[in-house]
XYZ file of C-alpha atoms in Angstrom:
668
model
C 204.249 123.818 103.284
C 208.443 124.415 104.782
C 208.846 124.495 108.500
C 210.221 126.800 110.342
C 213.704 125.234 111.787
C 213.507 123.867 115.106
C 209.685 125.762 116.118
C 208.935 123.138 119.006
C 211.712 123.086 121.013
C 212.053 126.385 120.501
C 208.299 126.404 122.081
C 209.206 124.155 124.978
C 212.125 126.445 125.614
C 209.521 129.912 126.336
C 207.118 127.086 128.587
C 209.697 125.775 130.228
C 211.460 129.078 131.352
C 208.309 130.667 131.977
C 207.498 128.007 134.728
C 210.643 127.751 136.110
C 210.372 131.767 137.425
C 206.616 131.136 138.658
C 207.606 128.543 140.674
C 210.594 129.996 141.996
C 208.491 133.318 143.680
C 205.960 131.258 144.862
C 208.530 129.044 146.908
C 210.269 131.912 148.205
C 206.747 133.471 149.533
C 206.266 129.980 150.831
C 209.556 129.761 153.073
C 208.743 133.327 153.896
C 205.214 132.525 155.367
C 206.764 129.840 157.698
C 209.399 131.533 158.784
C 206.568 134.062 160.104
C 205.137 131.522 161.756
C 207.253 129.627 162.800
C 208.938 133.137 164.390
C 205.371 133.606 165.796
C 205.285 130.414 167.750
C 208.134 131.729 169.186
C 207.868 134.637 170.171
C 205.184 133.377 172.030
C 207.013 131.836 174.456
C 208.729 134.539 174.952
C 206.889 137.436 177.017
C 206.129 139.731 174.250
C 202.926 141.961 174.087
C 199.363 140.962 173.258
C 199.385 143.323 170.427
C 203.173 142.472 168.640
C 201.914 138.825 168.936
C 198.343 140.066 167.620
C 200.663 141.528 164.299
C 203.502 138.363 163.964
C 199.918 136.707 163.609
C 198.756 138.879 161.126
C 201.582 139.028 159.185
C 201.706 134.922 158.669
C 198.481 134.290 157.867
C 198.978 136.867 154.959
C 201.943 135.600 153.960
C 200.216 131.989 154.322
C 197.323 133.251 152.469
C 199.751 134.617 149.720
C 201.706 131.560 149.322
C 199.246 129.414 148.724
C 197.870 132.122 146.281
C 201.119 132.332 144.515
C 201.394 127.615 144.457
C 196.931 127.325 142.580
C 199.046 130.570 140.704
C 201.525 127.995 140.069
C 199.485 124.661 139.508
C 197.321 126.757 136.875
C 200.152 127.906 134.937
C 201.902 125.069 134.856
C 197.987 123.159 133.657
C 198.374 126.349 131.080
C 202.002 125.559 129.443
C 201.549 122.059 128.781
C 198.778 122.183 127.411
C 200.311 124.807 125.218
C 203.639 122.189 124.766
C 200.868 119.325 123.953
C 199.368 121.986 121.030
C 203.093 123.386 119.697
C 204.705 119.202 119.477
C 200.991 118.575 117.667
C 201.808 121.031 115.056
C 205.276 120.156 114.986
C 204.099 116.253 114.300
C 201.347 117.689 112.018
C 203.869 119.215 110.188
C 206.021 116.902 109.550
C 203.147 114.677 108.623
C 201.886 116.561 106.207
C 204.294 118.230 104.677
C 204.720 118.313 100.731
C 209.484 118.071 101.400
C 211.533 115.939 103.395
C 212.005 117.357 107.221
C 214.850 114.789 109.206
C 215.910 115.007 112.940
C 219.122 113.780 112.904
C 222.034 113.290 115.717
C 225.471 114.833 115.302
C 226.072 111.144 115.205
C 224.786 111.527 111.381
C 221.837 109.165 112.461
C 218.397 109.345 111.218
C 216.427 109.974 114.324
C 213.091 110.955 112.584
C 211.719 111.291 109.474
C 208.809 112.489 107.429
C 206.655 110.102 105.283
C 207.823 112.484 102.021
C 211.552 111.403 102.877
C 211.250 108.074 102.974
C 208.416 107.868 99.642
C 211.365 110.574 98.275
C 214.239 107.498 98.773
C 211.839 104.843 98.313
C 212.260 103.313 101.726
C 209.361 103.206 105.061
C 209.451 105.071 107.740
C 210.702 102.329 109.948
C 213.812 101.694 107.232
C 214.904 105.058 106.245
C 214.763 105.561 110.158
C 217.496 103.013 110.723
C 220.282 104.482 108.190
C 222.154 106.644 108.535
C 222.827 109.734 106.462
C 226.254 108.682 104.839
C 224.296 105.420 103.492
C 221.494 107.334 101.793
C 223.734 109.909 99.763
C 225.609 109.508 96.205
C 229.279 108.521 97.568
C 230.485 111.747 95.352
C 228.606 113.669 97.629
C 229.860 112.624 101.542
C 232.110 114.467 102.216
C 230.143 117.989 101.689
C 227.865 116.624 104.446
C 231.112 115.286 106.425
C 232.506 118.632 105.973
C 228.987 120.231 107.016
C 228.243 118.168 109.782
C 231.999 119.218 111.205
C 231.572 123.660 110.921
C 228.041 122.594 113.153
C 230.058 120.453 115.657
C 232.430 123.232 116.068
C 229.758 125.967 115.860
C 231.308 127.820 113.346
C 227.685 127.388 111.326
C 224.678 127.058 112.723
C 222.724 126.760 109.102
C 223.400 124.948 105.909
C 222.093 124.957 102.097
C 223.613 122.318 99.810
C 222.537 120.426 96.773
C 223.508 116.813 96.781
C 222.626 114.267 95.684
C 221.005 110.941 97.932
C 220.162 106.742 97.044
C 216.940 105.328 96.088
C 216.563 102.158 97.558
C 216.868 100.804 94.089
C 220.196 102.022 93.927
C 219.800 104.965 91.663
C 220.130 108.242 92.490
C 218.315 111.391 93.000
C 218.732 115.123 93.329
C 217.968 116.799 96.467
C 218.011 120.492 98.181
C 219.160 120.725 101.776
C 217.587 123.341 104.155
C 218.141 123.650 107.739
C 220.134 124.672 110.945
C 221.800 123.192 114.297
C 219.401 122.853 117.649
C 221.891 123.823 120.919
C 221.285 123.902 124.925
C 220.545 126.624 126.131
C 222.585 126.086 128.585
C 225.396 125.213 127.636
C 225.002 125.969 122.982
C 225.980 122.676 122.753
C 224.946 120.666 118.957
C 222.393 118.763 120.480
C 221.109 117.057 116.670
C 219.968 118.883 113.059
C 216.509 119.771 111.411
C 216.981 119.982 107.474
C 214.395 120.253 104.976
C 214.778 118.780 101.771
C 213.591 119.222 98.317
C 213.524 116.872 95.457
C 215.312 118.189 92.807
C 215.736 115.857 89.891
C 213.454 116.688 87.803
C 214.503 120.384 87.689
C 218.611 118.840 87.212
C 217.856 116.698 84.557
C 216.013 119.126 82.151
C 219.295 121.324 83.646
C 221.262 118.007 81.934
C 219.090 118.626 78.952
C 219.320 121.504 78.194
C 222.822 121.859 78.902
C 223.100 118.750 76.619
C 221.416 120.016 74.106
C 222.797 123.770 74.190
C 226.526 121.444 73.721
C 225.632 119.795 70.847
C 224.026 123.104 68.982
C 227.332 124.675 69.925
C 228.940 121.820 68.194
C 227.264 122.104 65.284
C 227.576 125.597 64.510
C 230.891 125.289 64.974
C 231.182 122.261 62.892
C 229.491 123.567 60.293
C 231.355 127.200 60.861
C 228.375 129.252 61.682
C 227.327 132.036 63.617
C 223.459 133.881 65.056
C 223.604 137.368 65.266
C 219.737 138.569 67.101
C 219.188 142.113 65.907
C 216.372 143.269 68.776
C 215.978 147.265 68.138
C 214.938 147.055 71.327
C 217.755 146.639 72.986
C 219.276 149.142 70.750
C 222.155 146.722 68.683
C 222.974 143.446 67.713
C 224.275 140.097 69.529
C 226.217 137.859 67.865
C 227.100 134.140 69.304
C 230.941 133.229 70.068
C 231.067 131.072 67.644
C 231.200 133.607 65.710
C 232.909 136.566 67.056
C 236.092 134.167 67.528
C 235.667 133.268 63.634
C 236.018 136.882 62.759
C 239.187 136.830 65.736
C 236.820 138.622 67.725
C 236.448 138.817 71.520
C 232.809 138.259 73.162
C 230.287 141.023 72.892
C 233.336 143.392 70.712
C 231.009 142.793 67.857
C 227.884 143.675 69.676
C 226.766 147.110 69.348
C 224.998 148.898 66.373
C 223.421 147.440 64.217
C 224.609 148.738 61.660
C 227.964 148.400 62.162
C 228.695 144.884 60.947
C 228.126 146.616 57.124
C 231.459 148.508 57.945
C 232.487 145.363 57.924
C 231.129 144.349 54.459
C 233.349 144.390 51.224
C 233.295 148.026 49.944
C 232.026 145.605 45.837
C 229.567 144.235 48.109
C 227.528 146.145 49.986
C 225.256 147.668 47.928
C 224.271 143.999 46.746
C 223.632 142.929 51.011
C 222.076 146.863 50.971
C 219.360 145.710 47.967
C 219.264 142.161 49.934
C 217.948 144.051 52.989
C 215.692 146.639 51.827
C 213.935 143.663 49.807
C 213.610 141.365 52.791
C 212.399 144.312 55.292
C 209.791 145.626 52.297
C 208.386 142.439 52.546
C 209.198 141.509 49.279
C 211.221 138.074 49.610
C 209.986 135.872 52.277
C 214.039 135.786 54.608
C 217.064 137.596 53.764
C 220.424 136.177 51.697
C 223.191 137.225 51.145
C 227.035 135.681 50.062
C 229.497 139.073 50.589
C 233.379 139.124 51.636
C 233.696 139.780 55.093
C 236.862 141.801 56.786
C 238.467 139.405 59.068
C 240.431 141.063 62.653
C 243.702 140.477 60.834
C 242.548 142.144 58.229
C 241.868 138.651 54.945
C 238.568 138.706 53.549
C 235.799 136.089 54.716
C 233.380 135.021 52.455
C 230.112 134.585 53.982
C 226.953 133.085 53.410
C 223.983 135.066 55.483
C 220.251 133.561 56.222
C 218.080 135.872 58.624
C 214.145 136.686 58.495
C 211.907 139.192 60.540
C 210.919 137.661 63.905
C 208.611 141.066 64.493
C 207.654 144.415 63.554
C 205.894 147.001 65.727
C 201.831 147.781 63.982
C 203.213 149.922 62.139
C 205.711 147.626 59.905
C 208.867 148.448 61.491
C 210.974 145.885 62.232
C 211.643 145.295 66.132
C 213.858 142.158 65.728
C 215.604 139.734 63.364
C 217.421 136.842 63.993
C 219.731 135.041 61.220
C 222.639 132.662 60.592
C 226.038 133.617 59.118
C 227.709 130.510 57.352
C 231.877 130.790 56.292
C 231.283 129.587 52.760
C 235.345 130.748 51.968
C 236.231 127.399 51.296
C 233.186 126.164 48.953
C 233.825 130.312 46.957
C 237.308 128.656 47.164
C 237.064 124.835 45.540
C 234.021 127.562 43.558
C 236.647 130.057 41.459
C 239.456 126.826 41.006
C 236.243 124.849 39.390
C 235.797 127.910 37.017
C 239.112 127.567 35.875
C 239.351 123.498 35.642
C 235.853 124.392 33.673
C 237.970 126.768 30.909
C 240.353 124.548 30.695
C 238.633 121.521 30.569
C 236.501 123.448 27.651
C 239.767 124.637 26.402
C 240.705 120.759 26.600
C 237.397 119.339 25.063
C 237.807 121.367 22.381
C 241.715 120.166 21.669
C 240.701 117.084 22.239
C 238.299 117.374 19.571
C 239.926 118.427 16.453
C 242.678 116.119 17.583
C 240.230 113.297 16.614
C 238.487 114.742 13.677
C 242.501 114.230 12.497
C 243.590 111.505 13.146
C 243.910 108.394 10.635
C 242.167 106.429 13.251
C 238.279 105.108 12.991
C 236.975 107.040 16.669
C 233.546 105.671 18.561
C 232.602 107.104 22.330
C 229.102 105.726 24.337
C 228.150 106.501 27.449
C 227.150 104.285 30.413
C 224.130 103.109 28.491
C 226.347 101.772 25.192
C 224.235 104.857 23.508
C 226.764 106.457 20.514
C 227.705 110.093 21.835
C 230.882 110.782 19.752
C 232.061 109.628 15.475
C 234.596 111.052 13.711
C 235.008 111.142 10.281
C 236.699 108.301 9.759
C 234.950 105.996 11.696
C 231.724 107.721 9.211
C 233.737 106.337 6.605
C 234.128 102.579 7.968
C 231.203 101.949 8.962
C 228.794 104.194 6.704
C 226.874 105.404 9.184
C 226.894 109.759 8.937
C 227.424 110.659 12.420
C 224.456 112.807 12.901
C 222.751 110.018 12.453
C 224.390 107.576 14.632
C 224.419 110.222 17.595
C 222.050 108.547 20.830
C 221.561 105.344 18.681
C 222.779 102.068 20.219
C 226.620 101.352 19.399
C 225.059 97.630 17.728
C 223.171 100.059 15.189
C 226.397 101.536 13.994
C 229.078 99.926 15.349
C 228.735 95.306 14.255
C 231.982 93.827 14.335
C 232.762 89.467 14.139
C 235.106 87.458 14.891
C 237.026 86.648 11.620
C 237.733 82.556 12.897
C 234.576 81.662 14.039
C 231.802 84.443 12.692
C 230.493 85.624 15.998
C 230.056 89.200 17.112
C 232.927 90.610 18.890
C 230.541 92.112 22.066
C 231.491 95.686 23.505
C 229.951 95.364 26.930
C 231.011 97.408 30.705
C 233.541 95.455 32.670
C 232.624 94.327 36.196
C 231.416 96.580 39.087
C 234.063 97.874 40.690
C 237.316 96.744 38.373
C 239.028 98.706 36.250
C 239.102 95.872 33.453
C 242.207 96.741 31.056
C 241.807 97.683 27.069
C 240.847 94.577 25.288
C 241.909 94.357 21.563
C 241.732 92.600 18.577
C 243.634 92.281 15.874
C 241.445 89.670 14.043
C 237.902 91.899 13.980
C 235.862 92.044 10.659
C 233.531 95.189 10.626
C 230.052 94.240 9.181
C 228.925 97.735 6.797
C 224.982 97.720 7.068
C 225.203 96.452 3.251
C 226.828 93.450 4.121
C 230.287 94.450 2.834
C 233.192 93.705 4.921
C 236.567 95.062 5.983
C 239.384 93.790 8.326
C 240.322 96.009 11.398
C 241.933 95.924 14.382
C 240.117 97.492 17.224
C 240.915 98.834 21.030
C 237.899 98.881 23.447
C 238.545 100.857 26.647
C 236.559 101.859 29.391
C 235.806 105.294 30.878
C 235.879 104.818 34.943
C 235.619 108.005 36.759
C 237.524 109.257 39.776
C 234.410 107.497 41.820
C 235.274 104.487 39.814
C 231.943 104.622 38.106
C 231.404 102.628 34.828
C 230.750 106.010 32.369
C 230.941 104.321 28.583
C 233.647 103.173 26.096
C 235.939 104.270 23.470
C 236.763 102.627 20.244
C 239.332 102.714 18.367
C 239.991 101.301 15.021
C 241.278 101.122 11.875
C 240.817 99.933 8.347
C 243.211 96.029 7.954
C 242.570 94.916 5.574
C 245.530 95.423 3.203
C 247.279 94.600 6.632
C 245.538 91.249 8.019
C 245.927 89.837 3.889
C 250.030 90.341 4.288
C 250.454 88.546 7.502
C 247.520 85.964 5.941
C 250.954 86.163 3.023
C 253.281 85.920 5.063
C 251.894 83.228 7.304
C 251.537 81.389 4.413
C 254.569 81.711 3.807
C 256.319 80.378 7.109
C 254.531 77.521 7.124
C 254.260 76.471 3.135
C 257.368 75.543 0.627
C 257.415 78.208 -2.024
C 257.187 75.445 -4.947
C 254.477 73.173 -4.338
C 252.422 75.372 -1.725
C 252.514 72.300 0.783
C 253.401 71.945 4.588
C 256.934 72.973 4.816
C 259.782 71.439 7.346
C 259.401 73.622 9.713
C 255.296 73.587 10.455
C 255.165 69.420 9.950
C 257.286 68.940 12.822
C 255.330 71.435 14.694
C 252.870 69.154 13.641
C 254.172 65.952 14.135
C 255.160 67.336 17.476
C 251.434 68.130 18.715
C 249.977 64.672 17.093
C 253.076 62.789 19.449
C 251.878 64.905 22.463
C 248.731 64.059 21.843
C 248.974 59.907 20.848
C 250.924 59.964 24.681
C 247.682 62.177 26.525
C 245.464 59.633 24.519
C 246.772 56.281 26.340
C 247.461 58.215 29.714
C 243.599 58.978 29.652
C 243.418 55.707 28.331
C 241.458 56.734 24.598
C 244.885 54.937 22.465
C 244.875 56.437 19.764
C 247.656 56.916 16.823
C 248.520 58.062 13.432
C 251.344 56.576 10.469
C 253.940 58.366 9.119
C 255.139 57.887 5.056
C 258.276 59.291 4.462
C 258.588 59.715 0.665
C 261.839 59.155 -1.994
C 261.601 60.174 -5.541
C 263.430 57.656 -8.127
C 265.737 58.430 -10.745
C 264.468 62.515 -10.380
C 267.910 63.404 -10.501
C 267.808 62.636 -14.236
C 265.571 64.966 -14.453
C 267.293 68.322 -13.074
C 269.885 66.716 -14.601
C 268.622 66.288 -18.684
C 266.118 69.148 -18.787
C 267.955 71.499 -15.690
C 265.859 72.895 -12.286
C 262.818 74.522 -15.155
C 262.497 71.246 -15.229
C 262.939 69.102 -12.432
C 260.411 72.826 -10.187
C 257.754 71.317 -12.564
C 257.776 68.069 -12.187
C 257.926 68.304 -7.952
C 254.387 70.530 -8.418
C 252.902 67.514 -10.384
C 254.313 64.820 -7.925
C 252.755 67.690 -5.152
C 249.601 67.652 -7.011
C 248.697 63.475 -7.267
C 249.953 62.805 -3.662
C 247.867 66.061 -2.844
C 244.972 63.841 -4.698
C 245.219 60.611 -3.634
C 245.152 60.941 0.087
C 242.054 62.734 2.396
C 241.609 66.279 3.489
C 242.681 65.749 7.129
C 245.708 63.577 6.156
C 249.074 66.083 6.420
C 251.461 66.724 3.258
C 255.081 68.580 3.145
C 258.246 69.278 1.429
C 260.724 67.766 3.423
C 263.398 69.307 0.830
C 264.771 68.857 -2.925
C 262.941 65.205 -3.569
C 261.807 64.282 -0.169
C 258.210 64.429 0.928
C 256.421 63.472 3.970
C 252.828 62.279 4.384
C 251.700 62.445 8.134
C 248.234 59.807 7.840
C 245.406 60.466 10.438
C 244.034 56.295 10.562
C 245.962 54.665 12.475
C 245.232 51.479 10.780
C 249.253 50.039 9.315
C 246.973 47.857 6.465
C 245.319 51.717 4.914
C 248.815 53.111 5.788
C 250.104 50.283 3.811
C 247.081 50.644 0.767
C 247.861 54.563 0.776
C 251.340 54.343 0.348
C 250.954 52.231 -2.955
C 248.458 54.443 -4.420
C 250.911 57.037 -4.212
C 253.705 55.728 -5.655
C 250.802 54.657 -8.542
C 250.568 57.884 -8.982
C 253.850 59.402 -9.291
C 254.742 56.362 -11.747
C 251.869 57.304 -13.826
C 252.443 60.884 -14.521
C 253.334 61.881 -18.173
C 255.764 64.379 -17.644
C 257.565 66.241 -20.885
C 260.352 68.502 -21.141
C 261.231 69.958 -23.979
C 259.748 67.312 -26.114
C 260.893 64.939 -24.797
C 258.966 61.852 -21.598
C 260.527 61.720 -18.154
C 259.178 58.329 -15.706
C 259.652 58.707 -11.789
C 258.986 56.583 -9.606
C 258.929 56.574 -5.232
C 259.712 54.989 -2.713
C 258.143 55.041 0.513
C 258.877 54.117 4.450
C 255.926 54.269 7.470
C 256.689 54.349 10.754
C 253.969 54.066 14.012
C 253.005 57.352 15.274
C 252.441 56.742 19.123
C 253.201 57.393 22.082
C 255.349 55.007 23.002
C 257.591 55.977 19.638
C 259.364 58.479 20.894
C 260.477 61.737 20.523
C 259.675 63.483 16.716
C 263.274 63.100 14.900
C 263.236 59.748 16.003
C 260.059 58.678 14.156
C 261.288 59.984 10.953
C 264.714 58.247 11.022
C 262.973 55.130 11.460
C 260.775 56.075 8.091
C 263.872 57.520 6.183
C 265.551 54.084 7.434
C 262.806 52.417 5.813
C 262.361 53.874 2.709
C 266.085 52.990 2.456
C 265.609 49.767 2.511
C 262.154 49.763 -0.076
C 265.294 51.183 -2.498
C 268.163 48.783 -1.635
C 265.009 46.424 -2.097
C 264.865 47.392 -5.851
C 262.412 50.804 -5.472
C 258.837 51.138 -6.075
C 258.073 50.147 -3.216
C 256.703 50.551 0.569
C 258.610 49.488 3.475
C 257.701 49.307 7.025
C 259.613 50.509 9.903
C 260.496 48.115 13.737
C 258.908 49.188 16.218
C 261.807 49.474 18.204
C 265.832 49.706 16.503
C 266.329 45.160 17.546
C 264.125 43.752 14.928
C 264.314 44.696 10.773
C 261.975 46.694 8.891
C 259.548 44.287 6.209
C 259.643 45.191 2.356
C 257.665 44.551 0.144
C 257.415 43.159 -3.105
C 258.521 46.129 -6.209
C 255.227 47.474 -7.784
C 258.169 46.537 -10.997
C 258.604 43.137 -10.429
C 255.349 42.208 -9.385
C 254.083 43.580 -12.588
């Protein structure tokens, strides 16, 4: 219930005005009566006639009676006015107390003079608490200024009423929106403002709803703009189509510029697309499709063409089924269409490239097998079919292990062909010592290169295995490697490979000594006795034949782990894996006996040769390889000086002399 502003003040002012008028009239009559009585008394003392006195007395009595009547009437009117004022004030109080909206009386200094329960409850205060505040204290800081400006205008007399919206602060500090409407109460004589009476309505729920609607509309508009979409609304009752501002801007037009004839949009469609769009439109209007959908080109205001995806649906028809209203969306799909065009061109180019690649793979001399991410065979060229012994049609879709099985040439272990680690770009894996095992258990040496296929998203897509028949090349490699490490005449290790083997043993001896294992080996330097006589008498052919026999004899005496080499000419070397010096002496005597016992005849002439041997230890503190060889060579020279056909052990250092054993010839 809204209370008219200032009603109680107006009622009180009217009652007081009537009462004052009646009082003035009675007072005038009473004064007149008193004047007449006074005049009668004075006249009685004068020498007047009886009739004159009688007349004066009658007038005085009449005036007195009239004054008395007016006084009674005045008292009754005052009582009635007081009753009416009390009733008006009571109605005003009840109106304030019972009003569903807030009513506040505010002084010109901003103090709250009186507030009804509705206003106090709205802000969470009691009436006593709210009436101890000023409106500045309970107003939101951002809205205080509008209250000050209104108050200044009321004081200046430029306005007599006001209405506006502002935020108050509840007792807990939370803001609440309210609508204020009120007026100023002024003094009836001077016109000066006395106080303000305001009606205050809680509109916080409405404001929050408006904020939510505005926020939703903002999100909707942003979503439409971000997605390149617009909305159209065809309403036959309004006689046209309206478009969202997002869409008209995308077409280069201003708001409302396209809102016109419902068929106007058809004129903006590319001529080659109009019939397709019209058919889709008719199909939906005839009820053949649940909604309208079409892709077409539409002309931008500046003249270029845009690709549009149009979706819509009829939402209202009349009783005869004629369209009344339809709503739909328009999406700018120009980029998608351009991408599709590029993709079409790329697909054609990819198909050509794939065909060229297929022809290339069919024509090259290398074998090629391709797999997918699950390791299933997807391609084999004819060379791969020939090497694996599996036809391409039979291999497709099979796991790679059913078609291609490669093992390491040295270890015999299968060479795994697996996918790389997740997220890793593994390089191509090359292996030059692989052996392909066919289904019939036949084998061939191959060289393979396995390359993973990684797409642009860094995902594993499969493998490409390229391999070649490497049997002949592998045999040639083995021959070359053997020739590089072995003596061509005797088949023993040559000097360079023997030196490398000694260097490795010396390094290992030092490592073992550091770790406390304490291992060692024995080096043997062998020089043939009387060999020059064979060359001089039988020629180099005889010497070469004899050297081969010597190599066989030495090799036959020693164990499989011992290393035998020809250092050059008639000089041989042996590394005994046994670290025992006593065992080395026994082995040396066995070699001397084997060489001495050779039954060699050339051109019917027998030849007898011998051997002198120097021994040196291979240990952690033996020095470098050349030092060991030098010590053994010196020991061999001492053996020859002692009469040949014997063994001499080199000293541990250069300061002590070698110990030479008695020659076998002397011993016999």
